[in-house]
CSV table of C-alpha atoms in Angstrom, one decimal:
chain,number,residue,atom,x,y,z
A,196,MET,CA,0.0,0.2,-0.3
A,197,GLU,CA,1.0,3.8,-0.9
A,198,LEU,CA,2.0,5.7,1.7
A,199,THR,CA,1.0,9.7,1.1
A,200,GLY,CA,2.3,12.4,3.1
A,201,SER,CA,5.9,11.7,0.9
A,202,THR,CA,7.9,13.9,-0.3
A,203,GLN,CA,8.4,14.1,-4.0
A,204,MET,CA,11.6,13.8,-5.2
A,205,ALA,CA,12.0,11.9,-8.3
A,206,THR,CA,12.3,14.2,-11.9
A,207,TYR,CA,12.6,12.7,-15.0
A,208,THR,CA,14.2,13.4,-17.9
A,209,ARG,CA,11.7,12.3,-20.5
A,210,PRO,CA,7.5,11.8,-20.0
A,211,LYS,CA,7.2,8.3,-19.0
A,212,THR,CA,4.8,6.0,-21.8
A,213,SER,CA,4.4,3.1,-19.0
A,214,HIS,CA,1.5,2.0,-17.8
A,215,PHE,CA,1.1,1.9,-14.3
A,216,LEU,CA,2.7,5.1,-13.3
A,217,PRO,CA,1.1,9.0,-13.0
A,218,ALA,CA,1.7,11.6,-15.7
A,219,ILE,CA,3.9,14.3,-14.4
A,220,SER,CA,1.4,16.4,-15.6
A,221,THR,CA,-0.9,15.2,-12.6
A,222,THR,CA,1.8,15.8,-10.0
A,223,ALA,CA,2.6,19.4,-11.4
A,224,SER,CA,1.1,21.3,-8.8
A,225,SER,CA,3.2,19.3,-5.4
A,226,TYR,CA,6.5,21.0,-6.9
A,227,ARG,CA,4.4,24.3,-7.6
A,228,SER,CA,2.7,24.3,-3.9
A,229,HIS,CA,4.4,24.6,-0.5
A,230,GLN,CA,1.1,23.2,1.4
A,231,PRO,CA,0.1,19.5,1.4
A,232,ALA,CA,-3.2,19.3,-0.4
A,233,LEU,CA,-6.3,18.0,2.2
A,234,THR,CA,-8.7,15.3,2.0
A,235,LEU,CA,-12.4,16.5,1.4
A,236,ASN,CA,-13.6,14.8,5.0
A,237,GLN,CA,-10.9,16.4,7.1
A,238,ASN,CA,-11.0,19.4,8.7
A,239,SER,CA,-8.2,22.2,7.9
A,240,ASN,CA,-8.1,23.4,11.2
A,241,MET,CA,-7.8,20.0,12.8
A,242,PRO,CA,-4.0,20.1,14.4
A,243,TRP,CA,-2.1,16.8,12.1
A,244,ARG,CA,-2.0,13.6,13.8
A,245,THR,CA,-0.3,10.3,12.1
A,246,ASN,CA,-2.8,8.0,13.6
A,247,SER,CA,-5.6,9.9,11.3
A,248,TYR,CA,-2.7,10.6,8.3
A,249,PHE,CA,-2.7,6.8,8.1
A,250,ARG,CA,-6.7,5.8,8.7
A,251,SER,CA,-7.5,8.4,5.8
A,252,GLY,CA,-4.4,6.9,3.9
A,253,SER,CA,-6.0,3.5,4.6
A,254,ALA,CA,-8.8,4.5,2.8
A,255,ILE,CA,-6.6,4.1,-0.2
A,256,PRO,CA,-7.1,0.8,-2.2
A,257,THR,CA,-4.1,-0.9,-4.2
A,258,LEU,CA,-3.5,-0.4,-8.2
A,259,SER,CA,-4.7,-4.1,-8.4
A,260,ALA,CA,-8.2,-3.0,-7.7
A,261,LEU,CA,-8.7,0.1,-8.8
A,262,GLN,CA,-7.5,1.9,-12.5
A,263,ARG,CA,-5.4,3.9,-12.9
A,264,GLU,CA,-7.6,7.5,-13.7
A,265,ASN,CA,-8.6,6.3,-10.4
A,266,LEU,CA,-5.5,5.7,-9.0
A,267,ASP,CA,-4.1,9.8,-10.7
A,268,LEU,CA,-7.3,11.1,-8.2
A,269,VAL,CA,-6.4,9.7,-5.4
A,270,ARG,CA,-3.2,10.8,-4.6
A,271,ALA,CA,-4.5,14.5,-6.9
A,272,LYS,CA,-6.5,14.1,-3.6
A,273,THR,CA,-3.9,13.2,-0.5
A,274,MET,CA,-2.9,15.3,2.3
A,275,PHE,CA,1.4,16.7,1.9
A,276,TYR,CA,2.3,18.2,5.3
A,277,PRO,CA,6.0,19.4,5.2
A,278,SER,CA,6.5,17.7,8.2
A,279,ASN,CA,6.4,14.0,7.0
A,280,ARG,CA,8.6,14.7,3.4
A,281,THR,CA,11.2,14.6,5.7
A,282,ALA,CA,10.1,11.0,7.4
A,283,LEU,CA,8.3,9.4,4.6
A,284,SER,CA,10.3,8.7,1.2
A,285,THR,CA,8.5,6.6,-1.1
A,286,ARG,CA,4.9,7.2,-3.4
A,287,TYR,CA,5.2,3.3,-5.5
A,288,MET,CA,4.3,0.4,-5.2
A,289,PRO,CA,7.4,-2.5,-6.2
A,290,GLU,CA,5.4,-4.1,-8.2
A,291,ASP,CA,6.0,-0.1,-9.7
A,292,TRP,CA,8.9,0.1,-9.0
A,293,TYR,CA,10.1,-3.5,-11.1
A,294,LYS,CA,7.6,-3.1,-13.8
A,295,SER,CA,10.1,0.8,-14.5
A,296,ASN,CA,12.8,-1.2,-14.3
A,297,GLN,CA,11.0,-3.8,-16.6
A,298,SER,CA,10.1,-1.0,-19.1
A,299,ASN,CA,13.5,0.6,-19.8
A,300,TYR,CA,14.7,-3.2,-19.9
A,301,ARG,CA,12.6,-3.4,-22.8
A,302,GLU,CA,12.9,0.4,-24.0
A,303,SER,CA,16.5,0.1,-24.0
A,304,GLU,CA,16.6,-2.9,-26.3
A,305,SER,CA,14.5,-2.2,-28.0
A,306,SER,CA,16.4,1.4,-29.2
A,307,ARG,CA,19.2,-1.0,-28.9
A,308,ASN,CA,18.3,-3.0,-32.0
A,309,SER,CA,16.7,0.4,-33.8
A,310,ALA,CA,20.0,0.7,-33.1
A,311,GLU,CA,21.2,-2.2,-34.6
A,312,ARG,CA,19.0,-2.5,-37.3
A,313,LEU,CA,20.5,1.1,-38.8
A,314,ARG,CA,24.1,0.9,-38.1
A,315,ARG,CA,23.2,-2.9,-40.3
A,316,ASP,CA,20.5,-1.8,-42.6
A,317,THR,CA,22.8,1.3,-43.2
A,318,ILE,CA,26.7,-0.3,-43.6
A,319,ARG,CA,24.5,-2.7,-46.3
A,320,MET,CA,23.1,0.4,-48.2
A,321,ILE,CA,27.6,1.9,-48.0
A,322,GLN,CA,28.4,-1.6,-49.1
A,323,ASP,CA,25.8,-1.1,-52.0
A,324,LYS,CA,26.2,1.9,-53.0
A,325,ASP,CA,30.1,1.5,-53.4
A,326,LEU,CA,29.4,-1.2,-55.4
A,327,MET,CA,26.8,-0.3,-57.6
A,328,THR,CA,29.2,3.6,-58.2
A,329,ARG,CA,32.1,0.5,-58.9
A,330,ARG,CA,29.6,-0.8,-61.6
A,331,THR,CA,28.4,2.5,-63.3
A,332,GLN,CA,31.7,3.9,-63.2
A,333,ASP,CA,33.6,0.5,-64.6
A,334,THR,CA,30.1,1.2,-67.6
A,335,THR,CA,30.4,4.5,-67.8
A,336,SER,CA,34.8,3.7,-68.5
A,337,LYS,CA,32.9,0.3,-71.4
A,338,ASN,CA,30.8,3.1,-72.6
A,339,ILE,CA,33.7,5.5,-73.4
A,340,GLY,CA,36.2,2.5,-74.7
A,341,GLU,CA,33.6,1.1,-77.1
A,342,ARG,CA,33.4,4.8,-78.2
A,343,LEU,CA,36.8,5.3,-78.5
A,344,ASN,CA,36.7,2.2,-80.8
A,345,ASP,CA,33.8,3.6,-83.1
A,346,ILE,CA,36.0,7.0,-83.6
A,347,SER,CA,39.1,4.3,-84.7
A,348,PHE,CA,37.0,2.4,-86.8
A,349,TRP,CA,36.0,5.7,-88.4
A,350,ARG,CA,39.1,7.5,-88.3
A,351,SER,CA,40.5,4.1,-90.4
A,352,GLU,CA,37.7,4.4,-92.8
A,353,LEU,CA,38.6,8.3,-93.4
A,354,ASN,CA,42.5,7.9,-93.2
A,355,HIS,CA,41.1,5.0,-96.3
A,356,GLU,CA,39.0,7.7,-98.3
A,357,ILE,CA,41.6,10.3,-98.0
A,358,ASP,CA,44.3,8.0,-99.5
A,359,ASN,CA,42.1,7.4,-101.7
A,360,MET,CA,41.1,11.4,-102.5
A,361,VAL,CA,45.3,12.5,-102.8
A,362,THR,CA,45.5,9.8,-105.2
A,363,GLU,CA,42.7,10.1,-107.9
A,364,ILE,CA,43.5,14.2,-107.4
A,365,SER,CA,47.6,12.9,-108.3
A,366,VAL,CA,46.2,11.2,-111.0
A,367,LEU,CA,43.5,13.7,-112.3
A,368,MET,CA,46.4,16.7,-112.5
A,369,ASP,CA,48.2,14.5,-114.3
A,370,VAL,CA,46.3,14.1,-116.7
A,371,LYS,CA,45.2,17.6,-116.5
A,372,ARG,CA,48.2,18.6,-117.6
A,373,ARG,CA,49.4,15.9,-120.3
A,374,LEU,CA,45.4,18.0,-122.6
A,375,ASP,CA,47.3,21.3,-121.4
A,376,ARG,CA,49.8,20.0,-123.2
A,377,ALA,CA,47.9,18.6,-126.0
A,378,LEU,CA,46.1,21.6,-126.5
A,379,ALA,CA,49.2,23.5,-126.5
A,380,GLU,CA,50.6,20.9,-129.3
A,381,THR,CA,47.3,22.0,-131.5
A,382,GLU,CA,48.4,25.8,-132.2
A,383,GLY,CA,51.8,24.7,-134.7
A,384,PRO,CA,50.0,22.9,-136.2
A,385,LEU,CA,46.5,25.1,-136.8
A,386,GLN,CA,49.5,28.4,-137.1
A,387,VAL,CA,50.9,26.1,-140.0
A,388,SER,CA,47.8,25.4,-141.7
A,389,GLN,CA,46.8,29.1,-141.2
A,390,GLU,CA,50.0,30.9,-143.0
A,391,CYS,CA,49.5,28.0,-145.5
A,392,LEU,CA,45.9,29.5,-146.5
A,393,PHE,CA,48.1,33.3,-146.2
A,394,HIS,CA,50.5,31.6,-149.0
A,395,ARG,CA,48.3,30.2,-150.5
A,396,GLU,CA,46.2,33.4,-150.5
A,397,LYS,CA,49.7,34.6,-152.8
A,398,ARG,CA,48.6,32.8,-156.0
A,399,MET,CA,48.0,34.4,-159.4
A,400,SER,CA,45.4,34.9,-162.0
A,401,ILE,CA,44.1,31.8,-163.3
A,402,ASP,CA,45.9,29.7,-160.3
A,403,LEU,CA,44.0,31.9,-157.5
A,404,VAL,CA,41.5,28.9,-157.5
A,405,HIS,CA,38.6,27.3,-154.9
A,406,ASP,CA,40.7,23.9,-155.3
A,407,ASP,CA,41.2,20.8,-153.4
A,408,VAL,CA,44.3,21.5,-151.4
A,409,GLU,CA,42.6,24.7,-149.9
A,410,LYS,CA,39.1,22.8,-149.5
A,411,ASP,CA,41.5,20.6,-147.7
A,412,LEU,CA,43.1,23.6,-146.0
A,413,ILE,CA,39.6,25.0,-144.8
A,414,LYS,CA,38.6,21.9,-142.9
A,415,GLU,CA,41.8,21.6,-141.5
A,416,VAL,CA,41.7,24.0,-139.5
A,417,GLU,CA,38.1,23.9,-139.1
A,418,VAL,CA,38.9,20.4,-137.2
A,419,ILE,CA,41.7,21.4,-135.3
A,420,LYS,CA,39.6,24.2,-133.6
A,421,SER,CA,36.6,21.6,-133.0
A,422,CYS,CA,39.9,20.3,-131.2
A,423,GLN,CA,40.8,22.4,-129.3
A,424,GLU,CA,37.1,23.7,-128.6
A,425,ARG,CA,36.4,20.2,-127.0
A,426,MET,CA,39.5,20.3,-125.2
A,427,ARG,CA,39.2,23.6,-123.8
A,428,ARG,CA,36.0,22.5,-122.5
A,429,HIS,CA,36.8,18.6,-120.8
A,430,LEU,CA,39.6,21.4,-120.0
A,431,ASP,CA,37.4,23.4,-117.8
A,432,ARG,CA,35.6,20.1,-116.5
A,433,ALA,CA,39.1,18.8,-115.7
A,434,ILE,CA,39.3,22.5,-113.2
A,435,ALA,CA,36.1,22.2,-111.7
A,436,GLN,CA,36.6,19.0,-110.9
A,437,LEU,CA,39.2,18.6,-108.6
A,438,ALA,CA,38.4,22.1,-107.1
A,439,SER,CA,35.2,19.2,-105.8
A,440,ASN,CA,38.0,17.3,-105.1
A,441,ARG,CA,40.0,18.9,-102.9
A,442,ALA,CA,36.3,20.4,-101.2
A,443,ALA,CA,35.9,16.7,-100.4
A,444,GLN,CA,39.0,16.0,-99.5
A,445,HIS,CA,39.5,19.0,-96.8
A,446,GLU,CA,35.7,17.2,-95.7
A,447,LEU,CA,37.4,14.8,-94.9
A,448,GLU,CA,40.8,15.9,-93.0
A,449,ARG,CA,38.2,18.6,-91.3
A,450,ASP,CA,36.5,15.5,-89.7
A,451,LEU,CA,40.1,13.4,-89.8
A,452,ARG,CA,40.7,16.5,-87.0
A,453,ASP,CA,37.3,16.3,-85.1
A,454,LYS,CA,38.1,12.7,-85.0
A,455,VAL,CA,41.5,12.8,-83.6
A,456,THR,CA,40.4,15.6,-81.0
A,457,ALA,CA,37.5,13.9,-79.9
A,458,GLN,CA,39.5,10.2,-79.5
A,459,ARG,CA,42.6,12.2,-77.7
A,460,ILE,CA,39.6,14.1,-75.2
A,461,ASP,CA,37.8,10.7,-74.3
A,462,ASP,CA,40.8,8.7,-74.3
A,463,ARG,CA,42.1,11.0,-71.6
A,464,CYS,CA,39.1,10.3,-69.8
A,465,HIS,CA,39.1,7.1,-70.3
A,466,HIS,CA,42.4,6.9,-68.4
A,467,LEU,CA,40.6,8.9,-65.9
A,468,ARG,CA,40.2,7.1,-62.1
A,469,ASN,CA,39.4,8.4,-58.7
A,470,THR,CA,43.1,8.8,-57.8
A,471,SER,CA,43.8,10.8,-60.8
A,472,ASP,CA,45.8,14.3,-61.0
A,473,GLY,CA,43.2,17.4,-62.3
A,474,ILE,CA,39.7,15.6,-61.0
A,475,SER,CA,37.5,17.9,-59.5
A,476,TYR,CA,33.4,19.2,-58.6
A,477,TYR,CA,32.3,21.0,-61.7
A,478,ARG,CA,28.9,21.9,-60.6
A,479,GLY,CA,25.2,21.9,-62.9
A,480,ILE,CA,27.1,20.2,-65.2
A,481,ASP,CA,25.5,17.2,-65.8
A,482,ARG,CA,22.4,20.0,-66.4
A,483,MET,CA,24.2,20.8,-69.6
A,484,ASP,CA,23.9,19.0,-72.9
A,485,PRO,CA,26.4,20.8,-75.4
A,486,SER,CA,25.9,17.8,-77.2
A,487,ILE,CA,25.0,18.7,-81.1
A,488,SER,CA,24.4,15.9,-82.6
A,489,LEU,CA,23.1,12.1,-81.4
A,490,PRO,CA,25.5,9.2,-81.9
A,491,ASP,CA,22.8,7.9,-85.2
A,492,SER,CA,23.7,11.5,-87.4
A,493,TRP,CA,27.1,11.5,-86.1
A,494,SER,CA,27.9,8.4,-87.6
A,495,LYS,CA,25.7,9.3,-90.8
A,496,PHE,CA,27.5,13.1,-91.1
A,497,THR,CA,31.4,10.8,-91.9
A,498,ASP,CA,29.2,8.2,-93.6
A,499,ASP,CA,27.8,11.1,-95.7
A,500,ASN,CA,31.3,12.3,-96.8
A,501,ILE,CA,33.3,9.1,-97.6
A,502,LEU,CA,29.9,9.0,-99.5
A,503,HIS,CA,30.1,12.6,-100.8
A,504,SER,CA,34.2,12.1,-101.8
A,505,GLN,CA,33.1,8.3,-103.3
A,506,SER,CA,30.6,9.5,-106.3
A,507,GLU,CA,33.1,13.2,-106.3
A,508,ARG,CA,36.3,10.2,-106.8
A,509,ALA,CA,33.9,7.8,-109.0
A,510,ALA,CA,33.0,11.8,-111.1
A,511,SER,CA,36.6,12.2,-111.5
A,512,HIS,CA,37.5,8.7,-112.5
A,513,LYS,CA,35.0,9.1,-115.6
A,514,LEU,CA,36.2,12.3,-117.1
A,515,ARG,CA,39.9,10.9,-117.2
A,516,ASP,CA,38.6,8.3,-119.4
A,517,GLU,CA,36.4,10.2,-121.7
A,518,ILE,CA,39.5,12.9,-120.8
A,519,GLU,CA,41.9,10.5,-122.6
A,520,ILE,CA,39.5,8.5,-125.7
A,521,LEU,CA,38.9,12.6,-126.2
A,522,LEU,CA,42.8,12.7,-126.8
A,523,ASN,CA,43.0,9.6,-128.7
A,524,ALA,CA,40.1,11.0,-131.2
A,525,THR,CA,41.5,14.4,-131.6
A,526,SER,CA,45.0,12.5,-132.0
A,527,ASN,CA,43.3,10.5,-135.5
A,528,GLU,CA,40.9,13.5,-135.9
A,529,MET,CA,43.6,15.8,-137.3
A,530,TRP,CA,46.4,13.2,-137.9
A,531,ASN,CA,43.9,11.8,-140.9
A,532,GLN,CA,43.3,15.1,-141.8
A,533,PHE,CA,46.8,16.1,-142.2
A,534,ASN,CA,47.3,12.8,-144.4
A,535,SER,CA,44.5,14.2,-146.4
A,536,VAL,CA,46.0,17.3,-146.8
A,537,ASN,CA,49.3,16.3,-147.6
A,538,VAL,CA,48.1,14.1,-151.1
A,539,SER,CA,46.0,17.3,-151.6
A,540,PHE,CA,48.8,18.8,-152.4
A,541,THR,CA,50.9,16.2,-153.8
A,542,ASN,CA,48.4,15.8,-156.2
A,543,ARG,CA,48.3,20.2,-156.9
A,544,ILE,CA,51.9,20.5,-156.9
A,545,SER,CA,52.3,17.2,-159.5
A,546,GLU,CA,49.2,19.0,-161.5
A,547,MET,CA,51.2,22.0,-161.4
A,548,ALA,CA,54.7,20.6,-163.0
A,549,ASP,CA,53.0,19.4,-166.0
A,550,ALA,CA,51.0,22.3,-166.9
A,551,LYS,CA,54.3,24.1,-166.4
A,552,ASN,CA,57.1,21.4,-168.3
A,553,ASN,CA,54.1,22.1,-171.1
A,554,LEU,CA,53.8,25.6,-171.2
A,555,GLN,CA,58.5,25.5,-171.4
A,556,ALA,CA,58.3,23.5,-174.2
A,557,HIS,CA,55.6,25.7,-176.0
A,558,LEU,CA,57.9,28.5,-175.2
A,559,ALA,CA,61.1,27.4,-176.3
A,560,LYS,CA,59.2,26.7,-179.8
A,561,THR,CA,58.7,30.6,-179.5
A,562,LEU,CA,62.2,32.0,-178.5
A,563,GLN,CA,64.1,31.5,-181.9
A,564,GLU,CA,62.2,33.5,-183.3
A,565,ILE,CA,62.0,36.2,-180.3
A,566,PHE,CA,65.0,36.2,-179.0
A,567,GLN,CA,66.6,39.9,-178.6
A,568,THR,CA,62.3,40.8,-176.9
A,569,GLU,CA,62.3,37.9,-174.9
A,570,THR,CA,66.1,39.0,-173.0
A,571,LEU,CA,64.1,42.8,-172.6
A,572,ILE,CA,60.9,40.6,-171.3
A,573,GLU,CA,63.1,38.3,-169.3
A,574,ALA,CA,65.7,41.4,-168.3
A,575,LEU,CA,62.4,42.6,-166.9
A,576,LYS,CA,60.9,39.6,-165.2
A,577,LYS,CA,63.9,39.0,-163.3
A,578,ALA,CA,63.5,42.4,-161.7
A,579,ILE,CA,60.2,41.8,-161.0
A,580,ARG,CA,60.9,38.7,-159.3
A,581,ASP,CA,64.5,39.8,-157.8
A,582,LYS,CA,61.7,42.7,-156.0
A,583,GLU,CA,59.1,40.0,-154.8
A,584,ASN,CA,61.7,38.4,-152.1
A,585,PRO,CA,62.7,41.9,-151.0
A,586,LEU,CA,58.7,42.5,-150.6
A,587,LYS,CA,57.7,39.5,-148.8
A,588,VAL,CA,60.1,40.1,-146.1
A,589,ALA,CA,59.0,43.9,-145.7
A,590,GLN,CA,56.1,42.2,-145.4
A,591,THR,CA,56.4,39.6,-143.8
A,592,ARG,CA,58.1,41.8,-140.8
A,593,LEU,CA,55.4,44.3,-140.6
A,594,GLU,CA,52.7,40.9,-140.2
A,595,GLU,CA,55.4,39.6,-137.7
A,596,ARG,CA,55.4,43.3,-135.8
A,597,SER,CA,52.0,43.1,-135.6
A,598,ARG,CA,51.6,41.1,-133.5
A,599,ARG,CA,53.0,42.1,-130.8
A,600,PRO,CA,50.9,42.3,-127.2
A,601,ASN,CA,49.1,45.5,-126.0
A,602,VAL,CA,51.8,48.1,-125.5
A,603,GLU,CA,54.1,47.2,-127.2
A,604,LEU,CA,52.5,47.4,-130.6
A,605,CYS,CA,54.0,50.9,-131.3
A,606,ARG,CA,53.9,53.0,-134.1
A,607,ASP,CA,58.0,53.1,-133.9
A,608,ASN,CA,60.5,53.9,-136.9
A,609,PRO,CA,61.0,50.5,-138.2
A,610,HIS,CA,57.0,50.8,-138.5
A,611,HIS,CA,57.4,54.0,-140.9
A,612,ARG,CA,60.2,52.9,-142.4
A,613,LEU,CA,59.2,49.5,-143.5
A,614,VAL,CA,54.8,50.8,-144.6
A,615,THR,CA,57.8,52.5,-146.6
A,616,GLU,CA,60.1,50.3,-147.7
A,617,VAL,CA,57.3,48.3,-148.5
A,618,ARG,CA,55.8,51.0,-150.8
A,619,GLU,CA,58.9,51.7,-152.6
A,620,ILE,CA,59.3,47.6,-153.5
A,621,GLU,CA,55.3,48.2,-154.9
A,622,ASP,CA,56.3,51.7,-156.2
A,623,THR,CA,59.2,50.0,-157.7
A,624,ILE,CA,57.8,46.2,-159.0
A,625,HIS,CA,54.4,48.2,-160.5
A,626,LYS,CA,57.1,50.4,-162.3
A,627,LEU,CA,58.7,47.3,-164.3
A,628,ARG,CA,55.5,45.8,-164.7
A,629,GLU,CA,54.3,49.3,-166.4
A,630,ARG,CA,57.6,48.9,-168.6
A,631,LEU,CA,57.4,45.6,-168.8
A,632,ARG,CA,54.0,46.2,-170.4
A,633,GLU,CA,55.3,48.9,-172.9
A,634,ALA,CA,58.4,46.3,-174.2
A,635,GLU,CA,54.8,44.1,-175.0
A,636,ASN,CA,53.2,46.7,-176.0
A,637,THR,CA,55.7,46.7,-179.2
A,638,LEU,CA,56.2,43.8,-179.4
A,639,GLN,CA,52.8,42.1,-179.1
A,640,THR,CA,52.7,41.3,-182.4
A,641,LEU,CA,55.8,39.2,-182.4
A,642,VAL,CA,55.6,38.1,-178.2
A,643,LYS,CA,51.6,37.5,-178.1
A,644,THR,CA,51.8,33.6,-177.8
A,645,LYS,CA,55.1,34.0,-176.1
A,646,VAL,CA,54.7,36.8,-173.3
A,647,THR,CA,50.8,34.3,-172.9
A,648,LEU,CA,53.2,31.6,-172.2
A,649,GLU,CA,55.6,33.2,-170.2
A,650,HIS,CA,52.8,35.0,-168.0
A,651,ASP,CA,51.1,31.2,-167.9
A,652,LEU,CA,54.5,30.1,-166.6
A,653,SER,CA,55.8,32.2,-164.5
A,654,VAL,CA,51.9,32.0,-162.4
A,655,LYS,CA,52.4,28.0,-162.8
A,656,ALA,CA,56.1,28.4,-161.2
A,657,ASN,CA,54.7,31.3,-158.2
A,658,SER,CA,52.0,28.3,-157.4
A,659,LEU,CA,54.5,26.1,-157.5
A,660,PHE,CA,56.7,27.3,-155.4
A,661,LEU,CA,54.3,28.2,-153.0
A,662,ASP,CA,53.3,25.1,-152.7
A,663,GLN,CA,55.5,23.0,-152.8
A,664,GLU,CA,58.5,25.4,-150.8
A,665,LYS,CA,56.5,27.0,-148.6
A,666,CYS,CA,53.7,25.2,-147.5
A,667,MET,CA,54.7,22.0,-148.3
A,668,GLY,CA,59.1,23.2,-146.5
A,669,MET,CA,56.1,24.0,-143.3
A,670,ARG,CA,54.5,20.8,-143.6
A,671,LYS,CA,57.2,18.1,-143.0
A,672,SER,CA,57.2,18.4,-139.6
A,673,PHE,CA,53.9,17.7,-137.3
A,674,PRO,CA,53.4,16.6,-133.3
A,675,SER,CA,53.5,12.8,-133.0
A,676,THR,CA,50.5,11.0,-131.2
A,677,PRO,CA,52.0,10.5,-128.1
A,678,ARG,CA,53.1,14.9,-128.0
A,679,LEU,CA,49.0,15.6,-129.5
A,680,VAL,CA,47.9,12.8,-126.9
A,681,GLY,CA,50.3,15.1,-124.4
A,682,TYR,CA,53.2,12.4,-122.8
A,683,THR,CA,55.6,15.0,-124.3
């Protein structure tokens, strides 16, 4: 049975959760009040007596017979006196004391169990997170390694394609140089053909005919110009194709440089470890996305560059084949026309030689009759012929000097002198011919036939000279087939 009137001496650091002890709030009044609470049936004016105290205290039932709320009510109604606090020191029953201890034991064991579970769970969580971190890091390293393999694969493809493109550019450059040389070689035959036409314009009288030789010469000039035009077109195409090839090569090399840089960065990242130098915090870097491509677009970009380069190489190879065919075709065309012109020249020279021989035979029959007059006429003709070469020299000089480029085409003293010389020679020839005509008029009746024959003979001689000496002399050399196709 609880002894009433005892002094409250115990304090608690935390609220009690057991069901058999009163709450601290129910005893708060005993801490604040120094006067003991009196019972309802006791007079406060009565002197304090021990027997009455125990009688009143015996009315308090035990905990086993009452509910907990009744215990709080009885304790609240119990009177306490200051004189009794030093005599009595207990407030609870032994059962309460044992139950409190058992509750503390259970609570301690529960706290320890909770702490032990927390410790085990924390250690297991630390181990799991550490394993997960290592696995994640290993997976990331593996992904970077696979990325390095992909970059190495595309680097090898780019290097292979760049080597092929460099080889193609070199081969196309060789073909272009051959085409340049072949085009330059056509200038000589063209000049020869045009000069032959210019020389044949100097034919006189009836020999100034539009014969087969002139037709073939005009055709030869057209053939050579046609070949030159086709060569220039293919040369322009070759230049444009070289530009396209170099552009494709530039794209490949730029892509290769980017991949070399990316491979160096990824290789450095692949070799980074937790103990490596240079690692640091970069706050918010995981929320940034500086990428501009996806794996599919990344590989498609390089694949498109390689496909574009292969397409340009195919076009370049096709162009080289076309240039080869063109060089062979133009060489054959020019050679065939050259041979045709030479055959025409040979036939024409033979015809003129026969005509000249016949004229000379007829002329020999008349020489006996008009020897003296013929001597004079021959002298005049010789004087005229002697002036032809100086005239040709002067006119050739004027013609050659007319090709001076740009400001060099100056009307200088040599030009004026050449013009004067040409006019003087022409004036001299003109006077000689007038004198010849006077002599012929004088001997008209005697030498009419002879003059006609001689004139015709001189015309034939002039034509034969132009065709055989001038024209065929220039046409003795013609570029060989290797030179026409640009090999030399």
